[in-house]
Every structure is written in structure tokens, then in C-alpha cells.
Amino acid sequence: MTSASKTPAARSDYERARTSETYTASDRPSKISNDDVPQALRYRLRALLLMGFYIPILVIPWVLTCVLVHHPVNEPTYYKQSGLPPNTIRLHRRLINGISVLNTIAGIVTIPLISSLLAQAAVIYTQRRRKSQHVTIRQAFALADRGWSNISVLWDSWVAWSKGSATHGPGSKFLTLSAILLVIAAIQLPIREIFLSTEQTLVFSRSEKDVSIDYLQYFRPARYTYDLGHDSEPDDMSSIPEDLVVQDVGNSLASLSVFKFPPNLWIQEVPSSPEFMLQAGPWNLLSGQRGYVAALPNGTTTGVMRHRIMRLNSSASCADVDQSEFPSQCGGENPFTASFLRPDQLRVRVCVPGSRGKFPWTVSRDRQQLHEEIFLDISDATGIRQRESWNSSVSRNVTRHCTTQTERGYFELGNYRNRYQAGPLLDRWEEPDIWATEGEYNDWMSPEWIGDTEKYRYSIGRAPAGERRRPSTEDRITDLVNWTPNKRGGLEWPPVPGSQNPNRTMTGPLMTLAISLFGERSLFAFADASTNATSPSAAAQLCQSGRLPYFSRTLDSNVTSACANATAADVSPKQDEQNLINLMKAWLASIFYAPDETETSLDIGLYFANEAMLLQTVQNTFLGTARPITSSDGSYIPRPVISLTGIILVSVLILLQLLGLAYLTYYIYLVPAWTGALDALAVARIAKSLGYDDLPGIGAVEERDERHLGAIDGLVGIVEVGKECEDGVEVDGEKDGRVEIGLGASGLFHRRLAKFRIKRAKPADSMEMHRFCECEGCTRRRANAVERGASGAYNAL
């Protein structure tokens, strides 16, 4: 039944229904009294809900990633040397997993969510908000097709723009900006994955920390922390007996091997060719201060812990001088001198200026240098040989002056922080607060230092009440409450058999070496004191003892020959004396035949003197004041890794995306919308307001059809009350203040319209409409005119 054929009763019901579905100016209350009347123009919360869901899963994972690149969320660094608490490690692992989950969710919802927001914003874009606004039906249909994600629509827009007919094509500013926003959102996560990676980082877990501060169990390590050894304290070292070190040096030089690598020799510059190490031996690498000695074996590493230990390195430089330069009186407060004299045969003089028995180092842990010198004078040394005459003996006099430089300081052992490479010699010992629980290193004093008089006192009947103490620049054992003289950590220095002065302190390494080679208890002194009455002969005793210094290194044929003659049967006393002189000449020639050979021999001896000083101190104080060195393998935790370029690029993309989404949300809430999204239903409703010939039928769409759609106004506007339509008919609603929307209507949308209810008009029945106004309001009025039978009025239209 058509509208024109309705009965009066039917028309009355129809009018009542129309009136009940129309928003009027009097219906301004916020509550809708009739649930059957939907609110058409309103603000919808969907955009805010979507943004409230999407923004956190976009921003929070990236912010957490940037933080976790540098440190855990609740700690200042991954390399906290006091250890990361177990709850921090658990939280960190959960955050890494949570970030991965949120990134996955964001990657899934980004495109559909932003596309949904764009579809909602497209409704606002196709509503008339200003007089100069222009959107065609073709552009509106492209937005309804969600052309921002449709390659074919974007291509058609590009083609129309390149031909200069963009206004008639499917493209629009909104479509272009939407496509750009969608591209930024789409590429942001892949670019992040390109720059971002995850690596396993070693950390020091607090569960691996030294677990107790009890006096008896103070330094008992936890499950994954173990002892590597001890380092000597400077103050302990300052009282080490000279004879104890001299004895060790003599033993080391007697058992010296050519190719055996000493465990405590650290090579600062390792040769690139391992074959060179095997061919030259370790001692040829000492020149140029490339080697040093430490209390722990070379290559010791401490895992995730950081320790500094003492090191000493010495180097010698020798040159021949005129005999007149040999000091007539050896300088210093208490220099060391020695001599060997066989008239008309051999005369050897040794002078080491200095103060024998005075420890040359201070108790400071800062870098220190010590300079020493030695003078050697060998007269009528038949066995002294030069390089150019290796196979012949040349009688000559040799006066040689050698200077040595020794450095003492601290270096950092290899650990995870420095890629397991030993650090350089430190100029200063840096320890801001010796009582701090947090620090850059894991250096701690031994339990002997608990209860230091500077801060703590003994508790009555209990162990010392105190805390762990870090090493300071200068620590003296006399600061301890329970210190007693002549004791270091409760142990006395062990006695040395035959020592003439057991309380004499060691001096510098060069003087200590000279005393070992030429001192009172040396083989040199034994040979000088021997007589023809010595039985067996002195030469035979020297050879049979197997304690000739450096002999196993040189393996000199003249020394071997001299020993063979000295140990032969039926040797006369006169021949014994000559054998002794020949042996001394050969031994001196094997060590001091040239300045460079003398330098190497001294370098070796200086190494053993430094080693003996360090190791003897540790061996006699490790139960007391020696500083313990520990190691931990650590725990692996995942850690995001990204370059600064990646952080900047991804942050810029996220910022652009946030700005685009913020403006999109602002745009959506500029004015109330007549529909929730520009979708298929909205397009169908718009199409009903078009003329019969405006939309092509089912079948092929020709170019002229597209041009025609590109010429039709596609904006939905407000039918203005009291205005006239294009054909001169007055707009209905002036009397009752109705607000209606229509395709092509000239009225503007504004915020106050959110309080109105607007009725969607019925389309006209079968009649030609191409000659009339195509807005939805005019269509409704023509239908009313037909129902009222006002055919004359209709014809007047």
C-alpha cells in the first residue's frame, strides 16, 4: 500500500508514530523517556574505551624496554656488586615475559583498532561543520570502504591526484592522513623488532652473597660463591723478614726452567703468535715491563664479582761504564757490598746503594715507584764473553752499571664487567666509604678488621660487634684492638735456619736479589770463604749441590766442563782452587757476558724477589689479616639490547602514532555523530537520499558513473529551520522547532545538537525526484504532501 492510498485512520496512526520518533527542542533533558526512540546525534564512548585499552599496551612495554636496557626497574644498575635481591630478579623476568605478551597483543590489535577509530572519525569528516567544507559521495564511499587499508582505493586516489582531478576521485585529506597513520602504526613494531634483541646478562644475585656477618662464619661463602685465594696487605708486607725472601729467591733461581711458565707471572701484552711464546720462553717477554707478578695465578677471574689485588712489575736497564765510575764508597745509609778475590786470577766487586733492612714502600695502596741501582766490576774475567765472540774466551775487564724500576699498585682482576681481561695498573685506590654496604667493588677486609677501634668496640662476652669493612687507602694493623707486636694475623713469621739477623726487614727487589746472589748465605760467599783445606773441595760442593743460580737456564758448556773437572777423582788441592776459579768465571760469564743478557737475568731475579715477597706474606697471614678474594659464576637473566639509534627511531614513531591517535580522538569528539561508524548500513542510508539515476545499478560501473558520484555533495548536514530548499519550498519544522539531518543539507553540526533527538525521515514512494531537492527533509515533506492529498501543492513543487 502506497502512502497516497492510506485511509484517514491509517494516516492518523502514521502521523502519531512520526511525531513520537521526532526530537524536538523541548526534549532537552538528558534522560530519554521513551526507550523506543534511539538518540541519533550523540557522543559515543567507544573511542575513549578503545584508546584507554590501546595506549597502555603501546606505551608501557616500550617505556619498560627502554628502562630495562639500562637497569632493572627497581635497581640503579644490573651490575650491583652487593647483589640483586631475589625478588628483583623474579620481577625482572616477569616483566620481560609481560612485555613480550603486550607486544604480541599490540601487534594483533593495532590495525583493526585504529581502523575502527578511523571509521568513527570518518562520520565526523562527512558531517557538515563549516560552510567551505567539501566531500563528494565518491569520497564518502571510499571512506566507508576503509580505503586507508585498501590498496586499490589508495591507487585510484593516487591516479586521480596525478591527473589533477583529485576532487572528483576517491581520495581525500582524511583518507591520506589515515593511510599515513596506519602505515606508522604498522611499521613501528617490525622496526622495533629489527633493532631490539635480547641477550642473557650475568648478574650477582644476593642469594650468592656472603650470607653471614657472624664472627665465626663472617666470610663463609654462600652456595655459588667460592674462595680464590688471598691478597697480601701492604702493612703486613712491611715487616716481612729479609732472609725469608732471600731463601725463596735462591730456591727459585736454582730450579729455574727455560720454558716453564711461572703461575704467578702475568703477561701484560700477550704475543699474537703462540709459537713465539714456546720458542722464546716466558722470560724473554719481561722486557719493556710487559710482565708483572701477583699473589693469584695468572688468568684468575672473579665471575660477576669485582676485586682489586696488588701487583709488582720490575724492569732493568744495563750499560757498561768505565772502571773509574765504580763507587769508591757505596752510597746510602746501609748499602750492600760483596766481593770475591783471587789475586792474579779473578776479582769481583758488587755495590748496591741504599738502606738495607729498611722497607722501601709505604702502606698506601696508591701507585708507587721504586728506583734502585747496582754496580758490578769483574776484573781479569777470562770467562766473560761477548756476543761477537760466542765461541771464544776473551780476557777483559767489565764494569757494568744497572738501574731498575719497580712499580707497586693494584689492578682489577678479570670479570664479566671487563670481559674477563685483567685491568691496567691503577693510579689511585678509590674507596669513598669504607663502611658502605654498596660499592663498585667486592673488596672487603678480613674478619680481623671487625670491631675496628675507629667505630666499634667489643661486646662483653661476645664476638666483636661490627660490620664489614672495606679497604681504605692506608690500613695499619696497629689499628686493630687485639693487635700484639711481632704478630700478623696471630702468626709469627717463620724462622729461617742460619739467619744472622731474623728481624731485618726486606729491602727493595734489586737489593734482595743481590743478597741472594752475593750475600752472606749465597754460594758466591761460600766460594769466597773457601780454602784449600775445604774437603770436599768448594767447587765440587757447588756443583753437587745443584743450586747454582740460573744454571738450568743457561746450560753453559764451560760451567758443565768446570763442574766435571771439579768432581773428578784424585784432584790435587791446587787444582781444586783452579777449578773453583774456573767455575766462578764460567758462571759469571753465563749471566753477565753482555748488557742485554744481564738485563734479562736481573728481570728474572726481580720477578722472583717480588713473587717471594707477595706469596710469603699471604702464606703467613691468610688466617688473619690477608684479604680474601672470592668469585661467583652469577645468574643469567634476559636483558633487552637496542642501540641509541633504534631507541630514537622507535620513540619517534611511537610519538607520531600517539599524536595521531590523540588528534583522532579529539576529532571524533568535535561534534555529535549521527551514526557510530561509516559502515555499510550508514552508506545504505545515505544512498536512500540519492536520486534514482545517481547510483549505478548492478553491473559494470563506467567511468562516467564515477565522475557523476564525484560531483555529488556527500556531506550530511542539518536541515535549517525556516530556510527554503533548492526548489523554493519552505522547510517544515519552523512551527514546532524540529531538527532534521539530510544529505546535502546546508546546516552545520555543533556541540549543542547532542541534546536533540532527530527522526530519520521516510523515503518517498515511487516518484521522480531528480528535479527536486535531494535532502532527506525534502523527501519526507513530499511524502507528507502525498498523504494529505495536497496534489496541487505537490504539482506546485
PDB file of N, CA and C in Angstrom, residues 714-790:
ATOM      1  N   GLY A 714      28.547  14.954  -0.752  1.00  0.00           N
ATOM      2  CA  GLY A 714      28.405  13.795   0.130  1.00  0.00           C
ATOM      3  C   GLY A 714      28.354  14.152   1.588  1.00  0.00           C
ATOM      4  N   LEU A 715      28.207  15.418   1.929  1.00  0.00           N
ATOM      5  CA  LEU A 715      28.162  15.832   3.326  1.00  0.00           C
ATOM      6  C   LEU A 715      26.743  15.704   3.878  1.00  0.00           C
ATOM      7  N   VAL A 716      26.649  15.219   5.091  1.00  0.00           N
ATOM      8  CA  VAL A 716      25.375  15.170   5.808  1.00  0.00           C
ATOM      9  C   VAL A 716      25.285  16.428   6.654  1.00  0.00           C
ATOM     10  N   GLY A 717      24.223  17.207   6.453  1.00  0.00           N
ATOM     11  CA  GLY A 717      24.070  18.452   7.185  1.00  0.00           C
ATOM     12  C   GLY A 717      22.772  18.512   7.946  1.00  0.00           C
ATOM     13  N   ILE A 718      22.549  19.644   8.587  1.00  0.00           N
ATOM     14  CA  ILE A 718      21.330  19.896   9.352  1.00  0.00           C
ATOM     15  C   ILE A 718      20.365  20.692   8.483  1.00  0.00           C
ATOM     16  N   VAL A 719      19.131  20.212   8.415  1.00  0.00           N
ATOM     17  CA  VAL A 719      18.090  20.948   7.692  1.00  0.00           C
ATOM     18  C   VAL A 719      17.704  22.149   8.543  1.00  0.00           C
ATOM     19  N   GLU A 720      18.047  23.335   8.085  1.00  0.00           N
ATOM     20  CA  GLU A 720      17.875  24.538   8.886  1.00  0.00           C
ATOM     21  C   GLU A 720      16.411  24.934   8.948  1.00  0.00           C
ATOM     22  N   VAL A 721      15.914  25.237  10.123  1.00  0.00           N
ATOM     23  CA  VAL A 721      14.517  25.607  10.343  1.00  0.00           C
ATOM     24  C   VAL A 721      14.268  26.991   9.768  1.00  0.00           C
ATOM     25  N   GLY A 722      13.147  27.135   9.006  1.00  0.00           N
ATOM     26  CA  GLY A 722      12.778  28.420   8.424  1.00  0.00           C
ATOM     27  C   GLY A 722      13.494  28.720   7.135  1.00  0.00           C
ATOM     28  N   LYS A 723      14.317  27.827   6.645  1.00  0.00           N
ATOM     29  CA  LYS A 723      15.010  28.048   5.383  1.00  0.00           C
ATOM     30  C   LYS A 723      14.264  27.386   4.248  1.00  0.00           C
ATOM     31  N   GLU A 724      14.603  27.740   3.060  1.00  0.00           N
ATOM     32  CA  GLU A 724      13.967  27.167   1.893  1.00  0.00           C
ATOM     33  C   GLU A 724      14.902  26.200   1.218  1.00  0.00           C
ATOM     34  N   CYS A 725      14.293  25.174   0.652  1.00  0.00           N
ATOM     35  CA  CYS A 725      15.063  24.187  -0.084  1.00  0.00           C
ATOM     36  C   CYS A 725      15.389  24.752  -1.459  1.00  0.00           C
ATOM     37  N   GLU A 726      16.117  24.031  -2.206  1.00  0.00           N
ATOM     38  CA  GLU A 726      16.572  24.499  -3.501  1.00  0.00           C
ATOM     39  C   GLU A 726      15.394  24.834  -4.438  1.00  0.00           C
ATOM     40  N   ASP A 727      14.270  24.142  -4.271  1.00  0.00           N
ATOM     41  CA  ASP A 727      13.147  24.374  -5.174  1.00  0.00           C
ATOM     42  C   ASP A 727      12.190  25.433  -4.643  1.00  0.00           C
ATOM     43  N   GLY A 728      12.504  26.096  -3.536  1.00  0.00           N
ATOM     44  CA  GLY A 728      11.685  27.190  -3.034  1.00  0.00           C
ATOM     45  C   GLY A 728      10.688  26.794  -1.999  1.00  0.00           C
ATOM     46  N   VAL A 729      10.567  25.548  -1.631  1.00  0.00           N
ATOM     47  CA  VAL A 729       9.606  25.114  -0.614  1.00  0.00           C
ATOM     48  C   VAL A 729      10.156  25.408   0.749  1.00  0.00           C
ATOM     49  N   GLU A 730       9.342  25.949   1.651  1.00  0.00           N
ATOM     50  CA  GLU A 730       9.795  26.271   2.998  1.00  0.00           C
ATOM     51  C   GLU A 730      10.039  24.993   3.771  1.00  0.00           C
ATOM     52  N   VAL A 731      11.097  25.018   4.568  1.00  0.00           N
ATOM     53  CA  VAL A 731      11.449  23.834   5.354  1.00  0.00           C
ATOM     54  C   VAL A 731      10.433  23.630   6.453  1.00  0.00           C
ATOM     55  N   ASP A 732       9.960  22.397   6.564  1.00  0.00           N
ATOM     56  CA  ASP A 732       8.997  22.050   7.612  1.00  0.00           C
ATOM     57  C   ASP A 732       9.690  22.036   8.958  1.00  0.00           C
ATOM     58  N   GLY A 733       9.026  22.387   9.977  1.00  0.00           N
ATOM     59  CA  GLY A 733       9.583  22.359  11.316  1.00  0.00           C
ATOM     60  C   GLY A 733       9.759  23.725  11.897  1.00  0.00           C
ATOM     61  N   GLU A 734       9.406  24.766  11.162  1.00  0.00           N
ATOM     62  CA  GLU A 734       9.594  26.115  11.710  1.00  0.00           C
ATOM     63  C   GLU A 734       8.665  26.332  12.895  1.00  0.00           C
ATOM     64  N   LYS A 735       7.458  25.734  12.790  1.00  0.00           N
ATOM     65  CA  LYS A 735       6.474  25.965  13.839  1.00  0.00           C
ATOM     66  C   LYS A 735       6.819  25.203  15.113  1.00  0.00           C
ATOM     67  N   ASP A 736       7.220  23.925  14.987  1.00  0.00           N
ATOM     68  CA  ASP A 736       7.480  23.113  16.191  1.00  0.00           C
ATOM     69  C   ASP A 736       8.965  22.964  16.482  1.00  0.00           C
ATOM     70  N   GLY A 737       9.898  23.591  15.742  1.00  0.00           N
ATOM     71  CA  GLY A 737      11.328  23.571  16.053  1.00  0.00           C
ATOM     72  C   GLY A 737      11.984  22.230  15.848  1.00  0.00           C
ATOM     73  N   ARG A 738      11.533  21.432  14.892  1.00  0.00           N
ATOM     74  CA  ARG A 738      12.165  20.145  14.636  1.00  0.00           C
ATOM     75  C   ARG A 738      13.576  20.320  14.078  1.00  0.00           C
ATOM     76  N   VAL A 739      14.493  19.351  14.428  1.00  0.00           N
ATOM     77  CA  VAL A 739      15.849  19.345  13.887  1.00  0.00           C
ATOM     78  C   VAL A 739      16.024  18.056  13.109  1.00  0.00           C
ATOM     79  N   GLU A 740      16.306  18.203  11.833  1.00  0.00           N
ATOM     80  CA  GLU A 740      16.446  17.037  10.989  1.00  0.00           C
ATOM     81  C   GLU A 740      17.776  17.087  10.249  1.00  0.00           C
ATOM     82  N   ILE A 741      18.269  15.914   9.852  1.00  0.00           N
ATOM     83  CA  ILE A 741      19.509  15.833   9.097  1.00  0.00           C
ATOM     84  C   ILE A 741      19.189  15.396   7.681  1.00  0.00           C
ATOM     85  N   GLY A 742      20.056  15.789   6.761  1.00  0.00           N
ATOM     86  CA  GLY A 742      19.829  15.431   5.381  1.00  0.00           C
ATOM     87  C   GLY A 742      21.102  15.475   4.574  1.00  0.00           C
ATOM     88  N   LEU A 743      21.172  14.650   3.570  1.00  0.00           N
ATOM     89  CA  LEU A 743      22.331  14.625   2.684  1.00  0.00           C
ATOM     90  C   LEU A 743      22.324  15.889   1.841  1.00  0.00           C
ATOM     91  N   GLY A 744      23.392  16.645   1.924  1.00  0.00           N
ATOM     92  CA  GLY A 744      23.493  17.891   1.192  1.00  0.00           C
ATOM     93  C   GLY A 744      22.883  19.073   1.889  1.00  0.00           C
ATOM     94  N   ALA A 745      22.296  18.875   3.076  1.00  0.00           N
ATOM     95  CA  ALA A 745      21.696  19.988   3.809  1.00  0.00           C
ATOM     96  C   ALA A 745      22.768  20.980   4.200  1.00  0.00           C
ATOM     97  N   SER A 746      22.405  22.261   4.278  1.00  0.00           N
ATOM     98  CA  SER A 746      23.400  23.316   4.480  1.00  0.00           C
ATOM     99  C   SER A 746      23.658  23.628   5.939  1.00  0.00           C
ATOM    100  N   GLY A 747      22.825  23.121   6.858  1.00  0.00           N
ATOM    101  CA  GLY A 747      23.012  23.411   8.270  1.00  0.00           C
ATOM    102  C   GLY A 747      24.257  22.748   8.827  1.00  0.00           C
ATOM    103  N   LEU A 748      24.904  23.403   9.808  1.00  0.00           N
ATOM    104  CA  LEU A 748      26.160  22.919  10.391  1.00  0.00           C
ATOM    105  C   LEU A 748      25.906  22.143  11.665  1.00  0.00           C
ATOM    106  N   PHE A 749      26.694  21.097  11.862  1.00  0.00           N
ATOM    107  CA  PHE A 749      26.685  20.357  13.121  1.00  0.00           C
ATOM    108  C   PHE A 749      27.459  21.147  14.173  1.00  0.00           C
ATOM    109  N   HIS A 750      26.961  21.136  15.420  1.00  0.00           N
ATOM    110  CA  HIS A 750      27.665  21.784  16.513  1.00  0.00           C
ATOM    111  C   HIS A 750      27.396  20.988  17.781  1.00  0.00           C
ATOM    112  N   ARG A 751      28.088  21.339  18.845  1.00  0.00           N
ATOM    113  CA  ARG A 751      28.060  20.546  20.074  1.00  0.00           C
ATOM    114  C   ARG A 751      26.670  20.539  20.721  1.00  0.00           C
ATOM    115  N   ARG A 752      25.892  21.618  20.594  1.00  0.00           N
ATOM    116  CA  ARG A 752      24.592  21.679  21.260  1.00  0.00           C
ATOM    117  C   ARG A 752      23.602  20.663  20.713  1.00  0.00           C
ATOM    118  N   LEU A 753      23.873  20.152  19.535  1.00  0.00           N
ATOM    119  CA  LEU A 753      22.935  19.189  18.955  1.00  0.00           C
ATOM    120  C   LEU A 753      22.921  17.861  19.690  1.00  0.00           C
ATOM    121  N   ALA A 754      23.899  17.670  20.595  1.00  0.00           N
ATOM    122  CA  ALA A 754      23.910  16.411  21.350  1.00  0.00           C
ATOM    123  C   ALA A 754      22.684  16.281  22.238  1.00  0.00           C
ATOM    124  N   LYS A 755      21.948  17.395  22.488  1.00  0.00           N
ATOM    125  CA  LYS A 755      20.771  17.365  23.354  1.00  0.00           C
ATOM    126  C   LYS A 755      19.473  17.148  22.575  1.00  0.00           C
ATOM    127  N   PHE A 756      19.567  17.034  21.276  1.00  0.00           N
ATOM    128  CA  PHE A 756      18.374  16.856  20.452  1.00  0.00           C
ATOM    129  C   PHE A 756      18.202  15.401  20.054  1.00  0.00           C
ATOM    130  N   ARG A 757      16.908  15.054  19.796  1.00  0.00           N
ATOM    131  CA  ARG A 757      16.599  13.761  19.206  1.00  0.00           C
ATOM    132  C   ARG A 757      16.095  14.009  17.800  1.00  0.00           C
ATOM    133  N   ILE A 758      16.641  13.244  16.892  1.00  0.00           N
ATOM    134  CA  ILE A 758      16.345  13.524  15.495  1.00  0.00           C
ATOM    135  C   ILE A 758      15.755  12.286  14.854  1.00  0.00           C
ATOM    136  N   LYS A 759      14.670  12.478  14.143  1.00  0.00           N
ATOM    137  CA  LYS A 759      13.945  11.401  13.477  1.00  0.00           C
ATOM    138  C   LYS A 759      14.438  11.231  12.057  1.00  0.00           C
ATOM    139  N   ARG A 760      14.657  10.010  11.675  1.00  0.00           N
ATOM    140  CA  ARG A 760      15.052   9.724  10.302  1.00  0.00           C
ATOM    141  C   ARG A 760      13.782   9.702   9.445  1.00  0.00           C
ATOM    142  N   ALA A 761      13.694  10.493   8.357  1.00  0.00           N
ATOM    143  CA  ALA A 761      12.504  10.608   7.516  1.00  0.00           C
ATOM    144  C   ALA A 761      12.328   9.376   6.656  1.00  0.00           C
ATOM    145  N   LYS A 762      11.032   9.124   6.291  1.00  0.00           N
ATOM    146  CA  LYS A 762      10.711   8.027   5.392  1.00  0.00           C
ATOM    147  C   LYS A 762      11.026   8.412   3.962  1.00  0.00           C
ATOM    148  N   PRO A 763      11.528   7.542   3.169  1.00  0.00           N
ATOM    149  CA  PRO A 763      11.783   7.864   1.761  1.00  0.00           C
ATOM    150  C   PRO A 763      10.472   7.931   0.986  1.00  0.00           C
ATOM    151  N   ALA A 764      10.459   8.705  -0.074  1.00  0.00           N
ATOM    152  CA  ALA A 764       9.267   8.819  -0.912  1.00  0.00           C
ATOM    153  C   ALA A 764       9.040   7.537  -1.673  1.00  0.00           C
ATOM    154  N   ASP A 765       7.759   7.308  -1.972  1.00  0.00           N
ATOM    155  CA  ASP A 765       7.460   6.149  -2.785  1.00  0.00           C
ATOM    156  C   ASP A 765       7.796   6.449  -4.230  1.00  0.00           C
ATOM    157  N   SER A 766       7.403   5.565  -5.087  1.00  0.00           N
ATOM    158  CA  SER A 766       7.808   5.643  -6.496  1.00  0.00           C
ATOM    159  C   SER A 766       7.377   6.962  -7.107  1.00  0.00           C
ATOM    160  N   MET A 767       8.311   7.858  -7.294  1.00  0.00           N
ATOM    161  CA  MET A 767       8.073   9.127  -7.974  1.00  0.00           C
ATOM    162  C   MET A 767       9.414   9.653  -8.408  1.00  0.00           C
ATOM    163  N   GLU A 768       9.385  10.515  -9.395  1.00  0.00           N
ATOM    164  CA  GLU A 768      10.639  11.079  -9.882  1.00  0.00           C
ATOM    165  C   GLU A 768      11.102  12.158  -8.918  1.00  0.00           C
ATOM    166  N   MET A 769      12.407  12.039  -8.524  1.00  0.00           N
ATOM    167  CA  MET A 769      12.932  13.008  -7.565  1.00  0.00           C
ATOM    168  C   MET A 769      14.117  13.781  -8.118  1.00  0.00           C
ATOM    169  N   HIS A 770      14.488  13.502  -9.382  1.00  0.00           N
ATOM    170  CA  HIS A 770      15.711  14.126  -9.861  1.00  0.00           C
ATOM    171  C   HIS A 770      15.538  15.617 -10.102  1.00  0.00           C
ATOM    172  N   ARG A 771      14.247  16.114 -10.155  1.00  0.00           N
ATOM    173  CA  ARG A 771      14.016  17.523 -10.378  1.00  0.00           C
ATOM    174  C   ARG A 771      13.924  18.289  -9.074  1.00  0.00           C
ATOM    175  N   PHE A 772      13.954  17.580  -7.967  1.00  0.00           N
ATOM    176  CA  PHE A 772      13.701  18.222  -6.675  1.00  0.00           C
ATOM    177  C   PHE A 772      14.935  18.141  -5.781  1.00  0.00           C
ATOM    178  N   CYS A 773      14.824  18.824  -4.604  1.00  0.00           N
ATOM    179  CA  CYS A 773      15.903  18.790  -3.601  1.00  0.00           C
ATOM    180  C   CYS A 773      16.097  17.370  -3.107  1.00  0.00           C
ATOM    181  N   GLU A 774      17.304  16.965  -3.002  1.00  0.00           N
ATOM    182  CA  GLU A 774      17.584  15.571  -2.672  1.00  0.00           C
ATOM    183  C   GLU A 774      17.864  15.352  -1.198  1.00  0.00           C
ATOM    184  N   CYS A 775      17.674  16.382  -0.360  1.00  0.00           N
ATOM    185  CA  CYS A 775      17.932  16.160   1.064  1.00  0.00           C
ATOM    186  C   CYS A 775      16.822  15.315   1.655  1.00  0.00           C
ATOM    187  N   GLU A 776      17.158  14.679   2.773  1.00  0.00           N
ATOM    188  CA  GLU A 776      16.201  13.765   3.372  1.00  0.00           C
ATOM    189  C   GLU A 776      14.959  14.494   3.860  1.00  0.00           C
ATOM    190  N   GLY A 777      15.098  15.742   4.314  1.00  0.00           N
ATOM    191  CA  GLY A 777      13.934  16.505   4.780  1.00  0.00           C
ATOM    192  C   GLY A 777      12.935  16.757   3.666  1.00  0.00           C
ATOM    193  N   CYS A 778      13.443  17.134   2.459  1.00  0.00           N
ATOM    194  CA  CYS A 778      12.537  17.372   1.333  1.00  0.00           C
ATOM    195  C   CYS A 778      11.832  16.090   0.927  1.00  0.00           C
ATOM    196  N   THR A 779      12.508  14.985   0.945  1.00  0.00           N
ATOM    197  CA  THR A 779      11.887  13.700   0.631  1.00  0.00           C
ATOM    198  C   THR A 779      10.722  13.435   1.580  1.00  0.00           C
ATOM    199  N   ARG A 780      10.913  13.707   2.882  1.00  0.00           N
ATOM    200  CA  ARG A 780       9.847  13.477   3.852  1.00  0.00           C
ATOM    201  C   ARG A 780       8.656  14.402   3.568  1.00  0.00           C
ATOM    202  N   ARG A 781       8.930  15.688   3.231  1.00  0.00           N
ATOM    203  CA  ARG A 781       7.828  16.621   3.003  1.00  0.00           C
ATOM    204  C   ARG A 781       6.993  16.242   1.774  1.00  0.00           C
ATOM    205  N   ARG A 782       7.662  15.729   0.748  1.00  0.00           N
ATOM    206  CA  ARG A 782       6.886  15.294  -0.418  1.00  0.00           C
ATOM    207  C   ARG A 782       6.003  14.106  -0.062  1.00  0.00           C
ATOM    208  N   ALA A 783       6.514  13.240   0.789  1.00  0.00           N
ATOM    209  CA  ALA A 783       5.687  12.107   1.238  1.00  0.00           C
ATOM    210  C   ALA A 783       4.496  12.593   2.038  1.00  0.00           C
ATOM    211  N   ASN A 784       4.686  13.620   2.873  1.00  0.00           N
ATOM    212  CA  ASN A 784       3.573  14.174   3.653  1.00  0.00           C
ATOM    213  C   ASN A 784       2.525  14.815   2.741  1.00  0.00           C
ATOM    214  N   ALA A 785       3.048  15.494   1.727  1.00  0.00           N
ATOM    215  CA  ALA A 785       2.115  16.153   0.811  1.00  0.00           C
ATOM    216  C   ALA A 785       1.238  15.139   0.105  1.00  0.00           C
ATOM    217  N   VAL A 786       1.816  14.022  -0.283  1.00  0.00           N
ATOM    218  CA  VAL A 786       1.029  12.976  -0.947  1.00  0.00           C
ATOM    219  C   VAL A 786       0.002  12.414  -0.005  1.00  0.00           C
ATOM    220  N   GLU A 787       0.389  12.185   1.273  1.00  0.00           N
ATOM    221  CA  GLU A 787      -0.539  11.611   2.235  1.00  0.00           C
ATOM    222  C   GLU A 787      -1.716  12.553   2.514  1.00  0.00           C
ATOM    223  N   ARG A 788      -1.460  13.836   2.514  1.00  0.00           N
ATOM    224  CA  ARG A 788      -2.535  14.793   2.798  1.00  0.00           C
ATOM    225  C   ARG A 788      -3.421  15.043   1.561  1.00  0.00           C
ATOM    226  N   GLY A 789      -2.989  14.463   0.432  1.00  0.00           N
ATOM    227  CA  GLY A 789      -3.769  14.670  -0.788  1.00  0.00           C
ATOM    228  C   GLY A 789      -3.555  16.019  -1.388  1.00  0.00           C
ATOM    229  N   ALA A 790      -2.525  16.705  -0.967  1.00  0.00           N
ATOM    230  CA  ALA A 790      -2.251  18.053  -1.490  1.00  0.00           C
ATOM    231  C   ALA A 790      -1.555  17.933  -2.815  1.00  0.00           C
TER     232      ALA A 790
END
